[in-house]
Amino acid sequence: MFGLAGVAALTVAPVGGTRDAAAAPVPRGPEARDAASRVDALLAQLTLDEKTALLHGGADPDGLGQAGYVPGVPRLGVPALRLADGPAGVRVRKTATALPAPVMLAAAFDPGLARAYGRVIGREGRALGQDVLLSPMVNLIRTPYAGRNFETFSEDPLLSADLVAEEIRGIQAEGLIATVKHLALNNQERDRTTVDVRADARTLHETELRGFEAAIAAGAGAVMAAYNKVDGVHATESRTLLTDVLRGRWGFEGWVMSDWDAVHSTGPALTAGCDMEMPAGVHYGAALSRAVRDGLVDEAAVDTAVRRVLTVRARFGLLDASATRPVRDPAAGARLAYRVATAGATLLRNERGTLPLTGPAARSIAVVGPTGAVPFVSGGGSAHVVPDAAVSPLDALRARAGAGATVTYALGEDLYGKPLPATGARLEPAFPSDDIGVAAGATWSYEGTLTTAADDDWSFFVHYGGGRRPVVTLDGAELFPVREGVAEYFAGGLVARSADGLDLRRADRRLAAGTHRITVTAHGDAAGLRFRLRAADGTTRAADLAEAVATARAARSVVLFAYEDATEGRDRTRLALPGGQESLIAAVTAANPRTTVVLNTSSAVTMPWLDATGAMLQMYYPGQEGGPATAAVLFGDADPGGRLTQTFPRSDDAHPTAGDPRRYPGQDGVEEYDEGVHVGHRWYDAHDVAPLFPFGHGLSYTTFAYEDLRVAPAAGGTGLHVTFTVANTGTRAGVEVAQVYAGPSPDLAALGVDQPRRILAGYRRLELAPGERRRVTVPVAARTLSSWDPARDGWVLGTGRREIRVGSSSRALLLRAEARVGA
């Protein structure tokens, strides 16, 4: 802890960023009084059991497929409430617009686009019968292993705050309640329900909480409390977070719900500020009513929680069953999905004029990789959305290349397996079919012997639909057991489904040469079952690789699609691409150096193959329009407009959480954020570690120049106005993201305050015509120039002469100036 005596105290609005962030409309005056009167009247009529029923989830009698449902009170005309997952589109039983993952939205560095993204989700949510969106997620990207990095925005507190605020404004402008999540420090999936996260007050306020604070300032109607513990207390029982900070400091007037099954108590959770238990009423249903009747919980605490829920519902017109709903507009959703996918497409490497594809290179193309032929729409878990349709990159490239071009395809890496037996083995008796149907009520079984000629790595696959998964054993051990909890249901956005939509599970085994017993038992149950059992071994992989190399060698250019399938409920264990993809890339680039690697990944991957490639395009999980958007960028119809919102490390040993289990995944159940305020790119600067690609990096098909930096104090002398010129010096129109970074305060440094070497202080996305020059002014808010003082329990301005740098990434800073902050 430290005190900052002698440094200017600062009181500023609780938001940060490059633009004003006025709060979303919240009823005031007569409208607010009318709503409050109605809520008071309802409260007076509700019985205790009716009150507690409004504070927990239940089963939806209409089964729309959303994540949560809260029954209404029919006798008083209070309708039910439906809550849908939706980081990248509305996740219900019906199809919906599958937008690019939020991390791809963030790569555009465009708060206005984030608002448009929110509006599409808001309209669709209301059109699909939903009232609350369980999104956006604003937890920082802290470790590259985290399974949900694709669901959130950035490693940077400022950028995340700007984007979450605008997305919430967009969602709620359409009448859907936004839920910012997960408060707080829920930055990994491993041990997420049990890990105790420790972060000091400075770290918490200057990094993780900044996005939540901006969300509240933007008018978010709801907040979701996290699974994990914070400083020894379950987040759902943290009075510090849910009452002192959220309501006391930030003035939050909405309601707090738990993450699913994250409530562990009745009285402690309710009185700490967790208003609603989801998805059921284990602690808040009959147990809460009983606790009130037994005098263990004051009914006034229940009234407070119910009032919060009803007040937000009144604000959004959700106390009336007759509330109108819009009609879904799939065409508008598709247009926005395409716009985001091109805006977030991030070109990381482009050598020897590999891209854009032109001339002979555009008329003879080899497409390699499974996600070239199968569109990788979204990640797994609660973010997975099933769209109306999605065009594969292969089909999009063929359409764009035109009738005079040759576009060939090779699988390269098999996601689905080959019919048994694989070429390196013998199966007796022969498996009867590659597509087996089991009638309703029937049972089908098989026993056989698989004979392998050599020790080898095998992968087994079961594709199934219409009923429960067949039980398959290998040498007496079940290959595809039913997993516990979300691991069973959140198996991935790509590898959890076969190309024709069947459920898919995979098991990898090392088999010794010899005989192996296989059994299969499949039940038709009530609806019947269809399934396939497949496999891959060294011989099938070698054949796939050889086909890919031959296809690449025969073409003028290659577009190789590589993937990493992230999902809620599971962290990655390493940064390398899974399977044999590294070997595939190495072999293909050796055969044809004019190879562009397109990455459909959630986060950073290591790239030992990078120097052999011609180009590298990061497309994340690009949504339903990812195929056409990828083709547009590859052919130069759209400039790659994205920039990295997370630093890509060179190896598993060179990133902020590497080599220290206390930082990740935790030790003895405790995880320590002892990197302090040095999150993301700040850590690389603090430790002089060279990243593979720095925060903010991304290339264009044109070139830009920066000049004439001027810095002036903002009104009152606390913030800054940073002005400079950006010129498009190339022959094509292009996108540049100009970034402003601020150095540390000498006054705080003199007091021993640990500060980042530089922080992102502002940015501006620019679209410039060839030869166009534009004078740009980026405001730097006082909050951005401030530090948290635990002794004062508040912010203090970092005064004195501070260095201002401007450039195209955190490591490509082309202009420098100094400015005095404060008196």
Short mmCIF file of N, CA, C and O in Angstrom, two decimals, residues 635-722:
data_model
loop_
_atom_site.label_atom_id
_atom_site.label_comp_id
_atom_site.label_asym_id
_atom_site.label_seq_id
_atom_site.Cartn_x
_atom_site.Cartn_y
_atom_site.Cartn_z
N PHE A 635 -8.18 -11.24 -51.47
CA PHE A 635 -8.14 -10.69 -52.83
C PHE A 635 -7.97 -9.18 -52.85
O PHE A 635 -7.85 -8.59 -53.92
N GLY A 636 -7.97 -8.55 -51.68
CA GLY A 636 -7.77 -7.11 -51.63
C GLY A 636 -9.01 -6.30 -51.88
O GLY A 636 -8.93 -5.08 -52.06
N ASP A 637 -10.17 -6.93 -51.88
CA ASP A 637 -11.42 -6.17 -52.00
C ASP A 637 -11.67 -5.36 -50.73
O ASP A 637 -12.40 -4.37 -50.77
N ALA A 638 -11.12 -5.80 -49.64
CA ALA A 638 -11.17 -5.07 -48.37
C ALA A 638 -9.77 -5.03 -47.78
O ALA A 638 -9.03 -6.02 -47.86
N ASP A 639 -9.38 -3.89 -47.25
CA ASP A 639 -8.09 -3.80 -46.57
C ASP A 639 -8.20 -4.51 -45.23
O ASP A 639 -9.23 -4.39 -44.54
N PRO A 640 -7.20 -5.28 -44.83
CA PRO A 640 -7.27 -5.92 -43.50
C PRO A 640 -7.26 -4.83 -42.42
O PRO A 640 -6.25 -4.17 -42.21
N GLY A 641 -8.39 -4.67 -41.75
CA GLY A 641 -8.55 -3.52 -40.86
C GLY A 641 -8.27 -3.77 -39.40
O GLY A 641 -8.40 -2.86 -38.58
N GLY A 642 -7.87 -4.99 -39.03
CA GLY A 642 -7.70 -5.33 -37.62
C GLY A 642 -6.30 -5.10 -37.10
O GLY A 642 -5.33 -5.07 -37.85
N ARG A 643 -6.23 -4.93 -35.78
CA ARG A 643 -4.96 -4.82 -35.06
C ARG A 643 -5.07 -5.69 -33.81
O ARG A 643 -6.15 -5.84 -33.24
N LEU A 644 -3.95 -6.21 -33.37
CA LEU A 644 -3.99 -7.14 -32.23
C LEU A 644 -4.40 -6.42 -30.95
O LEU A 644 -3.80 -5.41 -30.57
N THR A 645 -5.37 -6.97 -30.25
CA THR A 645 -5.75 -6.46 -28.94
C THR A 645 -5.14 -7.29 -27.81
O THR A 645 -5.44 -7.08 -26.65
N GLN A 646 -4.27 -8.21 -28.19
CA GLN A 646 -3.52 -9.01 -27.23
C GLN A 646 -2.14 -9.28 -27.82
O GLN A 646 -2.00 -9.46 -29.02
N THR A 647 -1.14 -9.26 -26.99
CA THR A 647 0.22 -9.54 -27.42
C THR A 647 0.37 -11.02 -27.73
O THR A 647 -0.10 -11.87 -26.97
N PHE A 648 1.02 -11.34 -28.84
CA PHE A 648 1.32 -12.74 -29.17
C PHE A 648 2.74 -13.05 -28.70
O PHE A 648 3.70 -12.45 -29.18
N PRO A 649 2.91 -13.98 -27.77
CA PRO A 649 4.25 -14.32 -27.27
C PRO A 649 5.00 -15.23 -28.24
O PRO A 649 4.40 -15.92 -29.07
N ARG A 650 6.32 -15.27 -28.09
CA ARG A 650 7.13 -16.13 -28.93
C ARG A 650 7.05 -17.60 -28.52
O ARG A 650 7.23 -18.49 -29.35
N SER A 651 6.79 -17.85 -27.25
CA SER A 651 6.81 -19.23 -26.77
C SER A 651 5.98 -19.35 -25.50
O SER A 651 5.54 -18.35 -24.93
N ASP A 652 5.80 -20.57 -25.06
CA ASP A 652 5.10 -20.83 -23.81
C ASP A 652 5.88 -20.34 -22.60
O ASP A 652 5.33 -20.28 -21.49
N ASP A 653 7.13 -19.99 -22.80
CA ASP A 653 7.97 -19.56 -21.68
C ASP A 653 8.12 -18.04 -21.60
O ASP A 653 8.86 -17.55 -20.74
N ALA A 654 7.45 -17.29 -22.47
CA ALA A 654 7.71 -15.85 -22.55
C ALA A 654 6.43 -15.05 -22.62
O ALA A 654 6.16 -14.36 -23.61
N HIS A 655 5.63 -15.13 -21.57
CA HIS A 655 4.40 -14.32 -21.48
C HIS A 655 4.12 -14.04 -20.01
O HIS A 655 4.77 -14.60 -19.12
N PRO A 656 3.18 -13.18 -19.69
CA PRO A 656 3.03 -12.71 -18.30
C PRO A 656 2.75 -13.78 -17.26
O PRO A 656 3.07 -13.56 -16.08
N THR A 657 2.15 -14.90 -17.61
CA THR A 657 1.85 -15.92 -16.60
C THR A 657 2.73 -17.15 -16.75
O THR A 657 2.45 -18.19 -16.14
N ALA A 658 3.79 -17.06 -17.54
CA ALA A 658 4.65 -18.21 -17.78
C ALA A 658 5.55 -18.48 -16.59
O ALA A 658 6.06 -17.56 -15.95
N GLY A 659 5.75 -19.76 -16.28
CA GLY A 659 6.77 -20.18 -15.34
C GLY A 659 6.48 -19.92 -13.88
O GLY A 659 7.34 -20.15 -13.03
N ASP A 660 5.28 -19.47 -13.55
CA ASP A 660 4.96 -19.19 -12.15
C ASP A 660 3.55 -19.69 -11.87
O ASP A 660 2.57 -19.01 -12.19
N PRO A 661 3.41 -20.87 -11.28
CA PRO A 661 2.07 -21.42 -11.05
C PRO A 661 1.23 -20.57 -10.11
O PRO A 661 0.00 -20.70 -10.10
N ARG A 662 1.85 -19.70 -9.33
CA ARG A 662 1.04 -18.81 -8.48
C ARG A 662 0.23 -17.85 -9.33
O ARG A 662 -0.89 -17.48 -8.98
N ARG A 663 0.81 -17.43 -10.46
CA ARG A 663 0.09 -16.52 -11.37
C ARG A 663 -0.92 -17.27 -12.21
O ARG A 663 -1.99 -16.75 -12.52
N TYR A 664 -0.56 -18.45 -12.66
CA TYR A 664 -1.47 -19.30 -13.43
C TYR A 664 -0.93 -20.71 -13.39
O TYR A 664 0.25 -20.92 -13.63
N PRO A 665 -1.78 -21.70 -13.11
CA PRO A 665 -3.23 -21.62 -12.86
C PRO A 665 -3.60 -21.42 -11.40
O PRO A 665 -4.76 -21.51 -11.02
N GLY A 666 -2.59 -21.15 -10.56
CA GLY A 666 -2.80 -21.06 -9.12
C GLY A 666 -2.09 -22.20 -8.43
O GLY A 666 -1.82 -23.26 -9.01
N GLN A 667 -1.77 -21.98 -7.17
CA GLN A 667 -1.04 -22.98 -6.38
C GLN A 667 -1.77 -23.17 -5.06
O GLN A 667 -2.08 -22.19 -4.37
N ASP A 668 -2.09 -24.43 -4.75
CA ASP A 668 -2.84 -24.74 -3.53
C ASP A 668 -4.15 -23.96 -3.49
O ASP A 668 -4.58 -23.48 -2.44
N GLY A 669 -4.77 -23.83 -4.66
CA GLY A 669 -6.08 -23.19 -4.74
C GLY A 669 -6.06 -21.69 -4.75
O GLY A 669 -7.12 -21.06 -4.77
N VAL A 670 -4.89 -21.07 -4.72
CA VAL A 670 -4.78 -19.62 -4.68
C VAL A 670 -4.01 -19.14 -5.91
O VAL A 670 -2.94 -19.68 -6.23
N GLU A 671 -4.54 -18.11 -6.55
CA GLU A 671 -3.87 -17.50 -7.69
C GLU A 671 -3.58 -16.05 -7.37
O GLU A 671 -4.45 -15.33 -6.87
N GLU A 672 -2.35 -15.63 -7.65
CA GLU A 672 -1.92 -14.28 -7.29
C GLU A 672 -1.63 -13.45 -8.55
O GLU A 672 -0.84 -13.86 -9.39
N TYR A 673 -2.26 -12.28 -8.63
CA TYR A 673 -2.02 -11.37 -9.74
C TYR A 673 -0.85 -10.46 -9.36
O TYR A 673 -0.97 -9.24 -9.32
N ASP A 674 0.30 -11.08 -9.11
CA ASP A 674 1.41 -10.27 -8.64
C ASP A 674 2.18 -9.59 -9.77
O ASP A 674 3.19 -8.94 -9.53
N GLU A 675 1.69 -9.72 -11.00
CA GLU A 675 2.22 -8.85 -12.05
C GLU A 675 1.73 -7.42 -11.87
O GLU A 675 2.21 -6.49 -12.51
N GLY A 676 0.75 -7.26 -10.97
CA GLY A 676 0.26 -5.93 -10.63
C GLY A 676 -0.39 -5.24 -11.82
O GLY A 676 -1.19 -5.84 -12.55
N VAL A 677 -0.04 -3.98 -12.02
CA VAL A 677 -0.66 -3.20 -13.09
C VAL A 677 -0.04 -3.50 -14.45
O VAL A 677 -0.47 -2.95 -15.47
N HIS A 678 0.94 -4.39 -14.48
CA HIS A 678 1.65 -4.69 -15.73
C HIS A 678 0.96 -5.83 -16.48
O HIS A 678 1.49 -6.93 -16.63
N VAL A 679 -0.24 -5.55 -16.96
CA VAL A 679 -1.00 -6.55 -17.71
C VAL A 679 -0.64 -6.44 -19.19
O VAL A 679 -0.32 -5.37 -19.70
N GLY A 680 -0.72 -7.57 -19.88
CA GLY A 680 -0.57 -7.56 -21.33
C GLY A 680 0.71 -6.92 -21.80
O GLY A 680 1.81 -7.22 -21.33
N HIS A 681 0.58 -5.99 -22.76
CA HIS A 681 1.76 -5.35 -23.37
C HIS A 681 2.58 -4.60 -22.33
O HIS A 681 3.80 -4.42 -22.51
N ARG A 682 1.98 -4.18 -21.24
CA ARG A 682 2.75 -3.50 -20.20
C ARG A 682 3.80 -4.42 -19.59
O ARG A 682 4.90 -3.98 -19.24
N TRP A 683 3.46 -5.71 -19.47
CA TRP A 683 4.42 -6.68 -18.90
C TRP A 683 5.62 -6.86 -19.83
O TRP A 683 6.77 -6.91 -19.37
N TYR A 684 5.36 -6.97 -21.13
CA TYR A 684 6.45 -7.15 -22.08
C TYR A 684 7.40 -5.95 -22.03
O TYR A 684 8.62 -6.11 -22.13
N ASP A 685 6.85 -4.75 -21.88
CA ASP A 685 7.69 -3.56 -21.76
C ASP A 685 8.48 -3.56 -20.46
O ASP A 685 9.68 -3.27 -20.43
N ALA A 686 7.79 -3.90 -19.37
CA ALA A 686 8.44 -3.86 -18.05
C ALA A 686 9.61 -4.83 -17.96
O ALA A 686 10.60 -4.56 -17.28
N HIS A 687 9.51 -5.95 -18.67
CA HIS A 687 10.54 -6.99 -18.56
C HIS A 687 11.42 -7.07 -19.81
O HIS A 687 12.23 -8.00 -19.93
N ASP A 688 11.25 -6.12 -20.72
CA ASP A 688 12.06 -6.09 -21.95
C ASP A 688 12.02 -7.43 -22.68
O ASP A 688 13.04 -7.96 -23.14
N VAL A 689 10.81 -7.99 -22.78
CA VAL A 689 10.61 -9.25 -23.50
C VAL A 689 10.08 -8.93 -24.90
O VAL A 689 9.09 -8.21 -25.04
N ALA A 690 10.73 -9.45 -25.90
CA ALA A 690 10.29 -9.22 -27.28
C ALA A 690 9.15 -10.18 -27.62
O ALA A 690 9.32 -11.40 -27.55
N PRO A 691 8.00 -9.66 -27.98
CA PRO A 691 6.90 -10.54 -28.37
C PRO A 691 7.06 -11.03 -29.80
O PRO A 691 7.87 -10.50 -30.57
N LEU A 692 6.28 -12.03 -30.15
CA LEU A 692 6.22 -12.44 -31.56
C LEU A 692 5.56 -11.34 -32.38
O LEU A 692 6.07 -10.92 -33.42
N PHE A 693 4.41 -10.87 -31.88
CA PHE A 693 3.73 -9.72 -32.47
C PHE A 693 3.22 -8.85 -31.32
O PHE A 693 2.58 -9.36 -30.40
N PRO A 694 3.46 -7.55 -31.36
CA PRO A 694 3.08 -6.70 -30.24
C PRO A 694 1.61 -6.30 -30.27
O PRO A 694 0.94 -6.37 -31.31
N PHE A 695 1.14 -5.86 -29.13
CA PHE A 695 -0.19 -5.27 -29.02
C PHE A 695 -0.32 -4.14 -30.04
O PHE A 695 0.57 -3.31 -30.20
N GLY A 696 -1.46 -4.12 -30.74
CA GLY A 696 -1.72 -3.06 -31.71
C GLY A 696 -1.18 -3.33 -33.09
O GLY A 696 -1.43 -2.55 -34.02
N HIS A 697 -0.44 -4.43 -33.27
CA HIS A 697 0.17 -4.70 -34.57
C HIS A 697 -0.85 -5.17 -35.59
O HIS A 697 -1.78 -5.91 -35.29
N GLY A 698 -0.66 -4.77 -36.81
CA GLY A 698 -1.46 -5.21 -37.93
C GLY A 698 -1.02 -4.46 -39.17
O GLY A 698 -0.71 -3.26 -39.11
N LEU A 699 -0.98 -5.13 -40.31
CA LEU A 699 -0.52 -4.54 -41.56
C LEU A 699 -1.69 -4.17 -42.46
O LEU A 699 -2.79 -4.70 -42.34
N SER A 700 -1.41 -3.26 -43.36
CA SER A 700 -2.36 -2.83 -44.39
C SER A 700 -1.77 -3.17 -45.75
O SER A 700 -0.59 -3.53 -45.86
N TYR A 701 -2.59 -3.06 -46.80
CA TYR A 701 -2.07 -3.21 -48.15
C TYR A 701 -1.51 -1.90 -48.70
O TYR A 701 -1.10 -1.84 -49.85
N THR A 702 -1.53 -0.87 -47.87
CA THR A 702 -0.88 0.38 -48.23
C THR A 702 0.08 0.77 -47.12
O THR A 702 0.31 0.00 -46.19
N THR A 703 0.68 1.94 -47.22
CA THR A 703 1.65 2.40 -46.22
C THR A 703 1.20 3.75 -45.68
O THR A 703 0.47 4.51 -46.34
N PHE A 704 1.67 4.06 -44.46
CA PHE A 704 1.26 5.28 -43.78
C PHE A 704 2.47 5.99 -43.20
O PHE A 704 3.47 5.36 -42.84
N ALA A 705 2.34 7.30 -43.09
CA ALA A 705 3.38 8.11 -42.45
C ALA A 705 2.73 8.96 -41.37
O ALA A 705 1.58 9.40 -41.51
N TYR A 706 3.48 9.19 -40.29
CA TYR A 706 3.02 10.01 -39.17
C TYR A 706 3.93 11.24 -39.07
O TYR A 706 5.15 11.13 -39.25
N GLU A 707 3.34 12.39 -38.73
CA GLU A 707 4.16 13.59 -38.58
C GLU A 707 3.44 14.64 -37.75
O GLU A 707 2.24 14.56 -37.51
N ASP A 708 4.23 15.64 -37.32
CA ASP A 708 3.75 16.87 -36.70
C ASP A 708 2.90 16.61 -35.45
O ASP A 708 1.73 16.96 -35.38
N LEU A 709 3.52 16.02 -34.44
CA LEU A 709 2.84 15.75 -33.17
C LEU A 709 2.80 17.00 -32.31
O LEU A 709 3.83 17.65 -32.10
N ARG A 710 1.63 17.33 -31.83
CA ARG A 710 1.44 18.43 -30.88
C ARG A 710 0.57 17.93 -29.73
O ARG A 710 -0.42 17.22 -29.95
N VAL A 711 0.93 18.32 -28.51
CA VAL A 711 0.16 17.93 -27.34
C VAL A 711 -0.21 19.17 -26.56
O VAL A 711 0.65 20.01 -26.26
N ALA A 712 -1.50 19.31 -26.24
CA ALA A 712 -1.98 20.48 -25.52
C ALA A 712 -2.84 20.01 -24.35
O ALA A 712 -3.48 18.95 -24.41
N PRO A 713 -2.85 20.80 -23.27
CA PRO A 713 -3.71 20.42 -22.13
C PRO A 713 -5.18 20.58 -22.48
O PRO A 713 -5.57 21.48 -23.23
N ALA A 714 -5.99 19.69 -21.95
CA ALA A 714 -7.44 19.82 -22.09
C ALA A 714 -7.94 20.87 -21.13
O ALA A 714 -7.19 21.38 -20.28
N ALA A 715 -9.20 21.20 -21.25
CA ALA A 715 -9.80 22.19 -20.36
C ALA A 715 -9.59 21.76 -18.91
O ALA A 715 -9.83 20.61 -18.55
N GLY A 716 -9.12 22.68 -18.08
CA GLY A 716 -8.86 22.37 -16.68
C GLY A 716 -7.47 21.84 -16.44
O GLY A 716 -7.05 21.70 -15.29
N GLY A 717 -6.73 21.52 -17.51
CA GLY A 717 -5.34 21.12 -17.37
C GLY A 717 -5.11 19.72 -16.87
O GLY A 717 -3.98 19.37 -16.52
N THR A 718 -6.14 18.87 -16.83
CA THR A 718 -5.95 17.52 -16.29
C THR A 718 -5.76 16.49 -17.39
O THR A 718 -4.92 15.61 -17.27
N GLY A 719 -6.53 16.58 -18.45
CA GLY A 719 -6.38 15.67 -19.58
C GLY A 719 -5.53 16.31 -20.66
O GLY A 719 -4.98 17.41 -20.50
N LEU A 720 -5.40 15.62 -21.79
CA LEU A 720 -4.58 16.10 -22.89
C LEU A 720 -5.32 15.96 -24.21
O LEU A 720 -6.20 15.10 -24.36
N HIS A 721 -4.95 16.81 -25.16
CA HIS A 721 -5.35 16.65 -26.55
C HIS A 721 -4.09 16.38 -27.36
O HIS A 721 -3.18 17.22 -27.41
N VAL A 722 -4.04 15.22 -27.98
CA VAL A 722 -2.88 14.81 -28.76
C VAL A 722 -3.24 14.91 -30.23
O VAL A 722 -4.15 14.22 -30.71
#
